[in-house]
Coordinates of C-alpha atoms and ligand atoms in Angstrom, one line a residue:
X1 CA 48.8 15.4 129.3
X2 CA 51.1 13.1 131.2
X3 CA 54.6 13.0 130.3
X4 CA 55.6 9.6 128.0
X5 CA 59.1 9.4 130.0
X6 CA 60.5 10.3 133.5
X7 CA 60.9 13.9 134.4
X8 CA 64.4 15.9 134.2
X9 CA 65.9 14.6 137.3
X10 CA 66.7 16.9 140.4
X11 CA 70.3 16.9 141.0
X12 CA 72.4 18.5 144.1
X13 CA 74.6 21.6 142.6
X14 CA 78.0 19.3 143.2
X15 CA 76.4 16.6 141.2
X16 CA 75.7 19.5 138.5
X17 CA 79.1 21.1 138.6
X18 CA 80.5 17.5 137.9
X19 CA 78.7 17.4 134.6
X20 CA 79.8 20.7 133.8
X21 CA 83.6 19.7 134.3
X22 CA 82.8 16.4 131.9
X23 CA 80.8 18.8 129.3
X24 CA 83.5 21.6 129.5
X25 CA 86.5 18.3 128.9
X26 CA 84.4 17.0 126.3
X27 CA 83.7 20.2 124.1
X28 CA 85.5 20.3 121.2
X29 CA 88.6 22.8 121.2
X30 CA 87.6 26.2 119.6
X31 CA 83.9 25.6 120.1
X32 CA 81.6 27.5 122.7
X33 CA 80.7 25.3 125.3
X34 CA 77.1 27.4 126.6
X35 CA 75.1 27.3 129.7
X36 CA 71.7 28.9 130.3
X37 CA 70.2 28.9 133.8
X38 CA 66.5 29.4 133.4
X39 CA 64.4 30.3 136.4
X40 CA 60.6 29.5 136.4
X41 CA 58.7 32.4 138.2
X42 CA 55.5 32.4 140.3
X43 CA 55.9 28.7 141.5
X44 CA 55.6 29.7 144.9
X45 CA 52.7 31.7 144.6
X46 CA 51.2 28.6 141.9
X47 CA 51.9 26.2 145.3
X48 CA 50.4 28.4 147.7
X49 CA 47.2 28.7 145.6
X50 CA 47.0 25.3 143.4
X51 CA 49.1 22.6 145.7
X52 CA 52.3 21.2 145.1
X53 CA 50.9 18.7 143.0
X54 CA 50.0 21.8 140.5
X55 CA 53.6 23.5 140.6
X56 CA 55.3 20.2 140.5
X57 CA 53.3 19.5 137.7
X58 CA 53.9 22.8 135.8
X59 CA 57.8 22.4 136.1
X60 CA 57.7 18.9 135.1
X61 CA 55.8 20.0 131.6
X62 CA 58.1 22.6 131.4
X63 CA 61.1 20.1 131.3
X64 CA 59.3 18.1 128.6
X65 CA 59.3 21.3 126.3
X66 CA 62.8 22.1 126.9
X67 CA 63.7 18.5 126.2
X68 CA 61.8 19.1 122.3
X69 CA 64.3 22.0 122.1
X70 CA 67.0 20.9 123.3
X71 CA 69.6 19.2 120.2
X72 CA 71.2 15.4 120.5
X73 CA 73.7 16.4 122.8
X74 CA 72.3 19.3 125.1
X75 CA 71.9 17.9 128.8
X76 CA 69.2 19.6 130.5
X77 CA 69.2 19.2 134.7
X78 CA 66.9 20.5 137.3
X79 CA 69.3 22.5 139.8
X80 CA 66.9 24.4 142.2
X81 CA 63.4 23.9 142.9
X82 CA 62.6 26.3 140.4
X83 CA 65.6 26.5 138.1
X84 CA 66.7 24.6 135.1
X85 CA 70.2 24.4 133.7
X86 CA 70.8 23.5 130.1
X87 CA 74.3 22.7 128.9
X88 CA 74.6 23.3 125.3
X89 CA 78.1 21.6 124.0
X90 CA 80.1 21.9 120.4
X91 CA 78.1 25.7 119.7
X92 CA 80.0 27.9 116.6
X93 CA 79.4 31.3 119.1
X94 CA 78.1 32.6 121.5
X95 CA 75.1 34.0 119.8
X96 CA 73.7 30.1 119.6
X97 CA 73.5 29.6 122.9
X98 CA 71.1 33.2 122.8
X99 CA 69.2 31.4 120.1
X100 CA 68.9 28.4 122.5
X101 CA 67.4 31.0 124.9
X102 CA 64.7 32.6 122.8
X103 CA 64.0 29.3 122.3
X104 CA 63.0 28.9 125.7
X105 CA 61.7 31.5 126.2
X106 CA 58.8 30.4 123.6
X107 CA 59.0 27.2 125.0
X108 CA 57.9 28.9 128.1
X109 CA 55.3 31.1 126.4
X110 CA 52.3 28.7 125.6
X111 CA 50.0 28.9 128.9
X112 CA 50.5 25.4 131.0
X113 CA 47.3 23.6 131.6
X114 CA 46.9 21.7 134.6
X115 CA 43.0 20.5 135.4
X116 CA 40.9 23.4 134.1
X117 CA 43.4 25.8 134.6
X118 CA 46.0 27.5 132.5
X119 CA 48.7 28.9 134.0
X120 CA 50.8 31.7 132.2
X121 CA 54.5 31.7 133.6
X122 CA 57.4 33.9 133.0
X123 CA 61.3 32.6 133.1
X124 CA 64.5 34.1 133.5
X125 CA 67.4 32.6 131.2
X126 CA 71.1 33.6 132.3
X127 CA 73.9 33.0 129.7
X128 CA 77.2 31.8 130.1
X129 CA 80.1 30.6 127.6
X130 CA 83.3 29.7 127.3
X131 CA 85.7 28.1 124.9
X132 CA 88.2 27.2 127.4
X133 CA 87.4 23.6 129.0
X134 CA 89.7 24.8 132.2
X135 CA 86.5 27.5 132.7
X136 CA 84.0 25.0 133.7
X137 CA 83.6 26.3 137.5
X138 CA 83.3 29.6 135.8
X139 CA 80.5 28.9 133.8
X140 CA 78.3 28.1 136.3
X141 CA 78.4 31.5 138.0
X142 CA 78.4 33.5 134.9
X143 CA 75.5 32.3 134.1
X144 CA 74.1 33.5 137.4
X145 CA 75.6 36.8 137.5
X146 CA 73.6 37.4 133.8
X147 CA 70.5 35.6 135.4
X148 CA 70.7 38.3 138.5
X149 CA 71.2 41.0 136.0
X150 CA 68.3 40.1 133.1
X151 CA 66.0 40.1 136.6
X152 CA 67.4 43.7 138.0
X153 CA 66.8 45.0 134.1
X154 CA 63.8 43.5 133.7
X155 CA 64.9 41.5 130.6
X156 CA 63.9 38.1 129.5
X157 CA 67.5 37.0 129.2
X158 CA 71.3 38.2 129.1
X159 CA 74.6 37.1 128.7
X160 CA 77.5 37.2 131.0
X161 CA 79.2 39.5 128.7
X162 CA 76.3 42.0 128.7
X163 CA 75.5 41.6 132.2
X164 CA 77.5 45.0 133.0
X165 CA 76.0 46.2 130.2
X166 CA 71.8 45.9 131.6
X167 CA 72.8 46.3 135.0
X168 CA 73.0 50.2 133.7
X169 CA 70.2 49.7 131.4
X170 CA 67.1 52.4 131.9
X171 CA 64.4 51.7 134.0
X172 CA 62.2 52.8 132.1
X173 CA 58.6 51.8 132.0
X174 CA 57.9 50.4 128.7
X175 CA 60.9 48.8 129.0
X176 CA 59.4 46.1 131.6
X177 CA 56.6 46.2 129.6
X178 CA 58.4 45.3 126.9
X179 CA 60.1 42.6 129.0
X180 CA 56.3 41.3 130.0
X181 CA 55.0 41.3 126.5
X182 CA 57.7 39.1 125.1
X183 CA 57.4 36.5 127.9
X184 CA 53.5 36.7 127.6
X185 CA 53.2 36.9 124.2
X186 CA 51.8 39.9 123.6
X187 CA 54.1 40.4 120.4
X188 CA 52.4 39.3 117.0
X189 CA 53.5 39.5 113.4
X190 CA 51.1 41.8 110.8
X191 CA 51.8 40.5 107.2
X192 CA 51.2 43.1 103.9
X193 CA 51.3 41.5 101.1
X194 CA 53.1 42.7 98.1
X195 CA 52.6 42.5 94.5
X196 CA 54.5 41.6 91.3
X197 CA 53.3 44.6 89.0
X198 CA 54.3 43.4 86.1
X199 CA 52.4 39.7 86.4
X200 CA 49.9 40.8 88.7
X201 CA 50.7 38.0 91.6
X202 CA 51.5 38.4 95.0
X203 CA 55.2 37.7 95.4
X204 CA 55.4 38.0 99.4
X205 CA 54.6 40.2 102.0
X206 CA 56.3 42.5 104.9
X207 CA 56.0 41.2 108.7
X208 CA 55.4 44.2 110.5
X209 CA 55.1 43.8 114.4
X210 CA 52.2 44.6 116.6
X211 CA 51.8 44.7 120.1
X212 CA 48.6 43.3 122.1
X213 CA 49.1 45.7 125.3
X214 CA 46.7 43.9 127.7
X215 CA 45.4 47.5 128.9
X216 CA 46.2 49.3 126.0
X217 CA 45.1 47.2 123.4
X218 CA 46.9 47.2 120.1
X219 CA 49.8 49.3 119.8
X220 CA 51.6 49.8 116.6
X221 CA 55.9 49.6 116.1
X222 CA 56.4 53.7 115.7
X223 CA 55.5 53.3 119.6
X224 CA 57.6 50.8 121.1
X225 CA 60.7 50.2 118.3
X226 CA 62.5 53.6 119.2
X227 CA 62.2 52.8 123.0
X228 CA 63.3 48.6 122.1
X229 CA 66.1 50.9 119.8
X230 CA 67.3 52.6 123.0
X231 CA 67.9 49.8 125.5
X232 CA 68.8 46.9 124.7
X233 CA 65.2 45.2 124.1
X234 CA 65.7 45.5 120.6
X235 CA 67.7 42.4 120.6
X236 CA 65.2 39.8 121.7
X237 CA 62.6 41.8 120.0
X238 CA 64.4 41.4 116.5
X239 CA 65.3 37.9 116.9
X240 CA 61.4 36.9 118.3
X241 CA 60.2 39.2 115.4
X242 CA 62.8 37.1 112.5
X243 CA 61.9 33.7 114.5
X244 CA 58.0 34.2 114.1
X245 CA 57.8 35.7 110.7
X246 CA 60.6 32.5 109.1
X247 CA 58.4 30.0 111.0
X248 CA 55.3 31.3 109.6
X249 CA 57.2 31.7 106.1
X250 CA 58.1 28.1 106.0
X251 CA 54.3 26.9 106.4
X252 CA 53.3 29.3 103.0
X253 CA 52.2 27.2 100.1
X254 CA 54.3 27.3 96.9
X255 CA 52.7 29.2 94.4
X256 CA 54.0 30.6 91.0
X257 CA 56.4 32.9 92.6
X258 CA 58.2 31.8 95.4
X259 CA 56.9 33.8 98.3
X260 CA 59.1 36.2 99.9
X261 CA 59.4 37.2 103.7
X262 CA 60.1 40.7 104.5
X263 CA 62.0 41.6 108.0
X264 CA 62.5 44.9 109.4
X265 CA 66.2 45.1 111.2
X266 CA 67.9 48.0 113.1
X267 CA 70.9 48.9 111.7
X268 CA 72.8 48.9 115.3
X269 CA 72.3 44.7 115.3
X270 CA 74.3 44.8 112.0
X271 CA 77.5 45.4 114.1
X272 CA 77.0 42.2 116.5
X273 CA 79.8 39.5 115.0
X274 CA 77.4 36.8 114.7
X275 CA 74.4 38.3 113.4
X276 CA 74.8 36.8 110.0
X277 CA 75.8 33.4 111.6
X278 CA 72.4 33.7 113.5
X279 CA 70.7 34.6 110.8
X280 CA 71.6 31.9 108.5
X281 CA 71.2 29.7 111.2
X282 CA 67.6 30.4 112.0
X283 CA 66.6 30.2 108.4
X284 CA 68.0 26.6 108.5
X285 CA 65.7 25.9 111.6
X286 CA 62.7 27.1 109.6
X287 CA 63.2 26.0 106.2
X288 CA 63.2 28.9 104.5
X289 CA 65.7 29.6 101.6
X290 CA 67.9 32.3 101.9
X291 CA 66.5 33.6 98.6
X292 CA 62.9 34.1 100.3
X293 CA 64.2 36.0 103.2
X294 CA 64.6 39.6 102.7
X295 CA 66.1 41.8 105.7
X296 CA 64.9 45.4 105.6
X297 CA 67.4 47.8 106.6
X298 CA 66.7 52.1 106.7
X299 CA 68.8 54.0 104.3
X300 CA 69.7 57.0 107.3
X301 CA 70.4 53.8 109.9
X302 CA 72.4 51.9 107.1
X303 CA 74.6 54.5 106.2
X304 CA 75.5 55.6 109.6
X305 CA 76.7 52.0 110.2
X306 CA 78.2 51.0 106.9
X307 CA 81.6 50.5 108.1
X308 CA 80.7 48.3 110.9
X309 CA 78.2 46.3 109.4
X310 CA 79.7 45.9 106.0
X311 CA 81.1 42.1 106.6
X312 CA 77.5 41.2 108.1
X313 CA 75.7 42.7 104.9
X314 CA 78.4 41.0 102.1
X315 CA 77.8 37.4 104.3
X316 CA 74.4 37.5 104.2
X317 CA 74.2 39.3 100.4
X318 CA 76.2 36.3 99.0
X319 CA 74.3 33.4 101.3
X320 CA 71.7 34.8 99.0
X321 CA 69.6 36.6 101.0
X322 CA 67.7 40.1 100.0
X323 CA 69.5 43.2 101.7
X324 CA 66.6 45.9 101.3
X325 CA 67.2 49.2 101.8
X326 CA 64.2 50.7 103.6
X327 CA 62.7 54.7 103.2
X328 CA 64.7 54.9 100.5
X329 CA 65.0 58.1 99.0
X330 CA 65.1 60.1 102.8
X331 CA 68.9 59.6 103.6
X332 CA 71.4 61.4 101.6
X333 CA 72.7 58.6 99.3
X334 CA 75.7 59.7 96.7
X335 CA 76.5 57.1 93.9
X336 CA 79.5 56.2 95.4
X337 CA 78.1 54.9 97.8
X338 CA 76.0 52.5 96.3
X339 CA 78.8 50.9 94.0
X340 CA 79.9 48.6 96.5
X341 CA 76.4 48.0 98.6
X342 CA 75.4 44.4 99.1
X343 CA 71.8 45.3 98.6
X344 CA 69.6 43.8 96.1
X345 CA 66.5 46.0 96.8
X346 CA 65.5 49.6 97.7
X347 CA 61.6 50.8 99.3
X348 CA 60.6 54.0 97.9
X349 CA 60.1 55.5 100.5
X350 CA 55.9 56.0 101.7
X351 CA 56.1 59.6 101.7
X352 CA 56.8 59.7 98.6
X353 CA 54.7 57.4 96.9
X354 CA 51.7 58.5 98.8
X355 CA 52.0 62.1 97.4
X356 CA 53.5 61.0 94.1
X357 CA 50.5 61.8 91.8
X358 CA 49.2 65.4 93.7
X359 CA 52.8 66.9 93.5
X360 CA 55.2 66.7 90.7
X361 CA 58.0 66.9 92.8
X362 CA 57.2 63.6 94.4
X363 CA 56.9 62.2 91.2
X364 CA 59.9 63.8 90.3
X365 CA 61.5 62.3 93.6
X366 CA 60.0 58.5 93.1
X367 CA 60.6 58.4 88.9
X368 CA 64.2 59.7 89.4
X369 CA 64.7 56.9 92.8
X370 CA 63.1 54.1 90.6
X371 CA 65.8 54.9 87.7
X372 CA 68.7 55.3 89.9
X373 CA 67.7 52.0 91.6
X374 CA 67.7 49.9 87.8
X375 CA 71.2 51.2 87.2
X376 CA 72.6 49.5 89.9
X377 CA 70.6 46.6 89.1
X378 CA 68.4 46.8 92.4
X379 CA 64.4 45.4 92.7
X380 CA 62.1 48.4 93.0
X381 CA 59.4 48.1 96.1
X382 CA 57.1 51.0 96.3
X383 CA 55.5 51.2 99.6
X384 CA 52.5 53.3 100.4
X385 CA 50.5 52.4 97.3
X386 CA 47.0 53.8 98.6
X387 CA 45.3 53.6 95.1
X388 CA 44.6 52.5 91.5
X389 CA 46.2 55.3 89.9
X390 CA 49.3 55.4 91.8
X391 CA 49.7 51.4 91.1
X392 CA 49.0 52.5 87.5
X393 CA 51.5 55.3 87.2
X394 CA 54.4 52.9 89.2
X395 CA 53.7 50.4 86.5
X396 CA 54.4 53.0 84.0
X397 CA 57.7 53.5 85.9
X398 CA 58.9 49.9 85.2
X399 CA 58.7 50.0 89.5
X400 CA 58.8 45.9 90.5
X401 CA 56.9 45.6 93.3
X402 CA 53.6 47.4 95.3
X403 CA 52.6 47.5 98.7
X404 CA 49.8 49.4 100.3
X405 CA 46.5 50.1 101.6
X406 CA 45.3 50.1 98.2
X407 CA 46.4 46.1 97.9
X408 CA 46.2 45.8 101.6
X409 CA 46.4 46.4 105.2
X410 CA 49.2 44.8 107.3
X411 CA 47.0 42.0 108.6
X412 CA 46.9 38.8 110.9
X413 CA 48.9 35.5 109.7
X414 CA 45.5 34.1 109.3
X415 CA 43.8 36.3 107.3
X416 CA 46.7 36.5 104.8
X417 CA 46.9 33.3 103.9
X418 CA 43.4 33.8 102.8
X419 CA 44.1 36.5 101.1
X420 CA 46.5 34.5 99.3
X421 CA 44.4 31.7 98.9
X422 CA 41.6 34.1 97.3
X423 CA 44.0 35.4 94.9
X424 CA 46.2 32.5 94.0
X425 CA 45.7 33.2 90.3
X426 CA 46.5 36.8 90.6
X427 CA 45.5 39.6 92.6
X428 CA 42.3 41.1 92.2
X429 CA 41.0 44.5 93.9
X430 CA 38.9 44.5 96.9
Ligands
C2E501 P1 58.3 50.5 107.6 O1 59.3 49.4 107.6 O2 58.5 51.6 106.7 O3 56.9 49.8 107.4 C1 55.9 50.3 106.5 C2 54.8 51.0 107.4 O4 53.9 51.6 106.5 C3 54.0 50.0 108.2 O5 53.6 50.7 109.4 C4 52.7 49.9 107.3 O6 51.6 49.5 108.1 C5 52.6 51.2 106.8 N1 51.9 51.2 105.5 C6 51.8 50.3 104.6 N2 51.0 50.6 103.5 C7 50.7 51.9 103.8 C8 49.9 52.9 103.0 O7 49.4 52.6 101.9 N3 49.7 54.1 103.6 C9 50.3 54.4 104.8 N4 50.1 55.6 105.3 N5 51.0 53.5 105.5 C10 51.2 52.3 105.0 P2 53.8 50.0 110.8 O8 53.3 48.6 110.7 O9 53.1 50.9 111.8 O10 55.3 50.0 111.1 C11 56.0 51.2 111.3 C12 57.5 51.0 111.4 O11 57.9 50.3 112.5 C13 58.0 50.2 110.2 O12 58.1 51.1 109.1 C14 59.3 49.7 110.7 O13 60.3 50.7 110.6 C15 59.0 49.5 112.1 N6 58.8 48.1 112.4 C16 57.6 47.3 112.2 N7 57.8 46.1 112.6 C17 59.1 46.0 113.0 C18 59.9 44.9 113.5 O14 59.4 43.7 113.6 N8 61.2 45.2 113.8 C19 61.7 46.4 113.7 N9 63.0 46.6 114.0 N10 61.0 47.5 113.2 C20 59.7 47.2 112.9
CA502 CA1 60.0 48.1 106.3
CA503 CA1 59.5 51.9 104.8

């Protein structure tokens, strides 16, 4: 497809540091002024197989995309031969301009077909800020240094103020993997539904990642979180995981109960000052209301990082959004405790629920959970629901909410919205 207007321009780096200086004495005080540097990969190897006219042309779409991302005042240049610079004026934090980022880095992720062929490129995005206008020559070369340092780590992107922070990071093999399947994306949301017990309608479902390995075929989240966990992977991971399931979540029909979309979060993001500013941003990109988006958080991870998460929890609690508190019932929980918890929901915990009708103890264990959870006025989701009796027996528990095999298996954005479309009027078995 030809572009409708001219391509970003080419200009010489003085040219570019001159808009940088005008941006940076333009940018309103007390506002992040952000600069990504995003290097295209492979167009040498594209121009020694394809032509010039094919890499020309593969840089020039990828201009266009950025320019659908880019907002009313973002100024996007072409520096090198294979580098873009975006200049991203007036953001709240810093933690926009890494938004702006994974936003390119989807921009970059749909295959660019030139001819017959698609091509499938990978970018780099370095991140600089600053909120002091005198800074401007800075910028430039902070947003180098991250560039240099997201290559040596292997990450998609970083940030100047991480940029010591990778350099360290492991190099560790599934960690460029990692890196690989989120530029080539190999990451893809699984959706369970979940049920409303007492009416018998599907009230949402859990996105629940999987991983198309191109060798390894489909690898499920037990594999690869705990690694993302341990380096800093976990970041883009999260965010790509929260930006694909509240896209997806704004395209669901409305039915009797307003769907809800279920997002599993590690506890150590909670801690990052702008989380809940990203958060509640991205929602307002997707059009989801707070009161559909429900952020799943584990009870042992949660309570290790109370104290530093607490402010991010309460913001997001009183935007309206669903705090859940995942595996409940395997983390040592006192009362105390839950007093002053922004939560609004708690997940039985799998284990439980599973066993819950062969071993008294479990039923013990999920009745005694379920009750504690009503006090406190929290929604009850039982997870691990593998039959009709166990359905039966949480309904006798006044539980709110089922997920399972038994209902069904975590399964492609396709096939669940026709499984909602088959039960629309309420769920029926098999
Ligand atoms: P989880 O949050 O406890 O998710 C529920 C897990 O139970 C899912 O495994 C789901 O497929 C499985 N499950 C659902 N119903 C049943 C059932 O009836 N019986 C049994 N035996 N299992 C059932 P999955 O998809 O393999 O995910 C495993 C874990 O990986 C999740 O546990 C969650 O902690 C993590 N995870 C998944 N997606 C993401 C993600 O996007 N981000 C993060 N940070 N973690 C994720
Ligand atoms: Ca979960
Ligand atoms: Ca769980």
């Amino acid at each position: 497809m030809a572009s409708a207007v001219a391509p970003v321009a080419r200009i010489t780096r003085d040219a570019f540091t001159a808009r940088l200086d005008d941006a940076a004495a333009s940018n309103p005080g007390g506002r992040t002024l952000g600069l990504l540097v995003i290097r295209v990969h492979h167009l040498r190897r594209v121009n020694a197989t394809f032509g010039h006219a094919v890499s020309d042309r593969i840089l020039t779409d990828f201009g266009d995309r950025l320019r659908t991302i880019a907002r009313g005042h973002d100024e996007i240049h072409l520096i090198a031969d294979d580098e873009y610079a975006m200049i991203l004026p007036n953001l709240t934090n810093r933690g926009h301009a890494e938004l702006a980022a994974n936003k390119a880095i989807r921009a970059a992720a749909e295959p660019f077909t030139v001819g017959k062929t698609a091509h499938t490129m990978a970018i780099t995005i370095g991140i600089g800020t600053s909120t002091n206008a005198a800074e401007a020559a800075q910028l430039l070369q902070r947003a180098e240094l991250a560039l240099a340092s997201a290559e040596s780590a292997h990450t998609p992107y970083a940030a100047y103020a991480d940029a010591t922070a990778r350099a360290t990071a492991l190099d560790w093999d599934i960690e460029t993997e990692l890196t690989d399947a989120l530029a080539h994306s190999e990451l893809e949301m699984y959706y369970q539904p979940q049920l409303e017990i007492a009416s018998n309608r599907i009230c949402g479902a859990e996105a629940l990642m999987r991983w198309h390995h191109p060798e390894r075929g489909l690898i499920t989240p037990d594999f690869f979180i705990g690694a993302a966990e341990r380096t800093n992977q976990i970041r883009p991971i999260t965010w790509s995981a929260l930006n694909m399931a509240l896209q997806r979540a704004g395209e669901w029909p409305t039915l009797k109960l307003p769907l809800k979309i279920g997002v599993n979060i590690s506890a150590g993001l909670l801690s990052d000052r702008e989380f809940a500013a990203l958060v509640l941003n991205a929602i307002g990109i997707w059009g989801v209301a707070p009161q559909r988006l429900v952020l799943e958080i584990t009870e042992t991870a949660l309570m290790r990082e109370l104290e530093k998460s607490y402010a991010t929890l309460k913001r997001l609690h009183d935007a309206g959004i669903t705090i859940s508190i995942d595996d409940f019932g395997t983390g040592y929980s006192s009362f105390a405790y839950f007093r002053n918890l922004p939560a609004r929901e708690i997940k039985v915990d799998k284990d439980f629920v599973i066993k819950m009708l062969k071993n008294d103890k479990d039923h013990h264990i999920v009745e005694s959970l379920i009750g504690l959870a009503r006090k406190f006025e929290l929604r009850t989701v039982a997870e691990g629901v593998t039959d009709e009796a166990t359905l039966d027996a949480l309904r006798d528990l006044d539980c709110d909410v089922a997920q399972g095999y038994y209902l069904a298996e975590p399964m492609p954005h396709d096939e669940f919205m026709e499984f909602l479309d088959r039960n629309r009027r309420g769920w029926q078995p098999g």
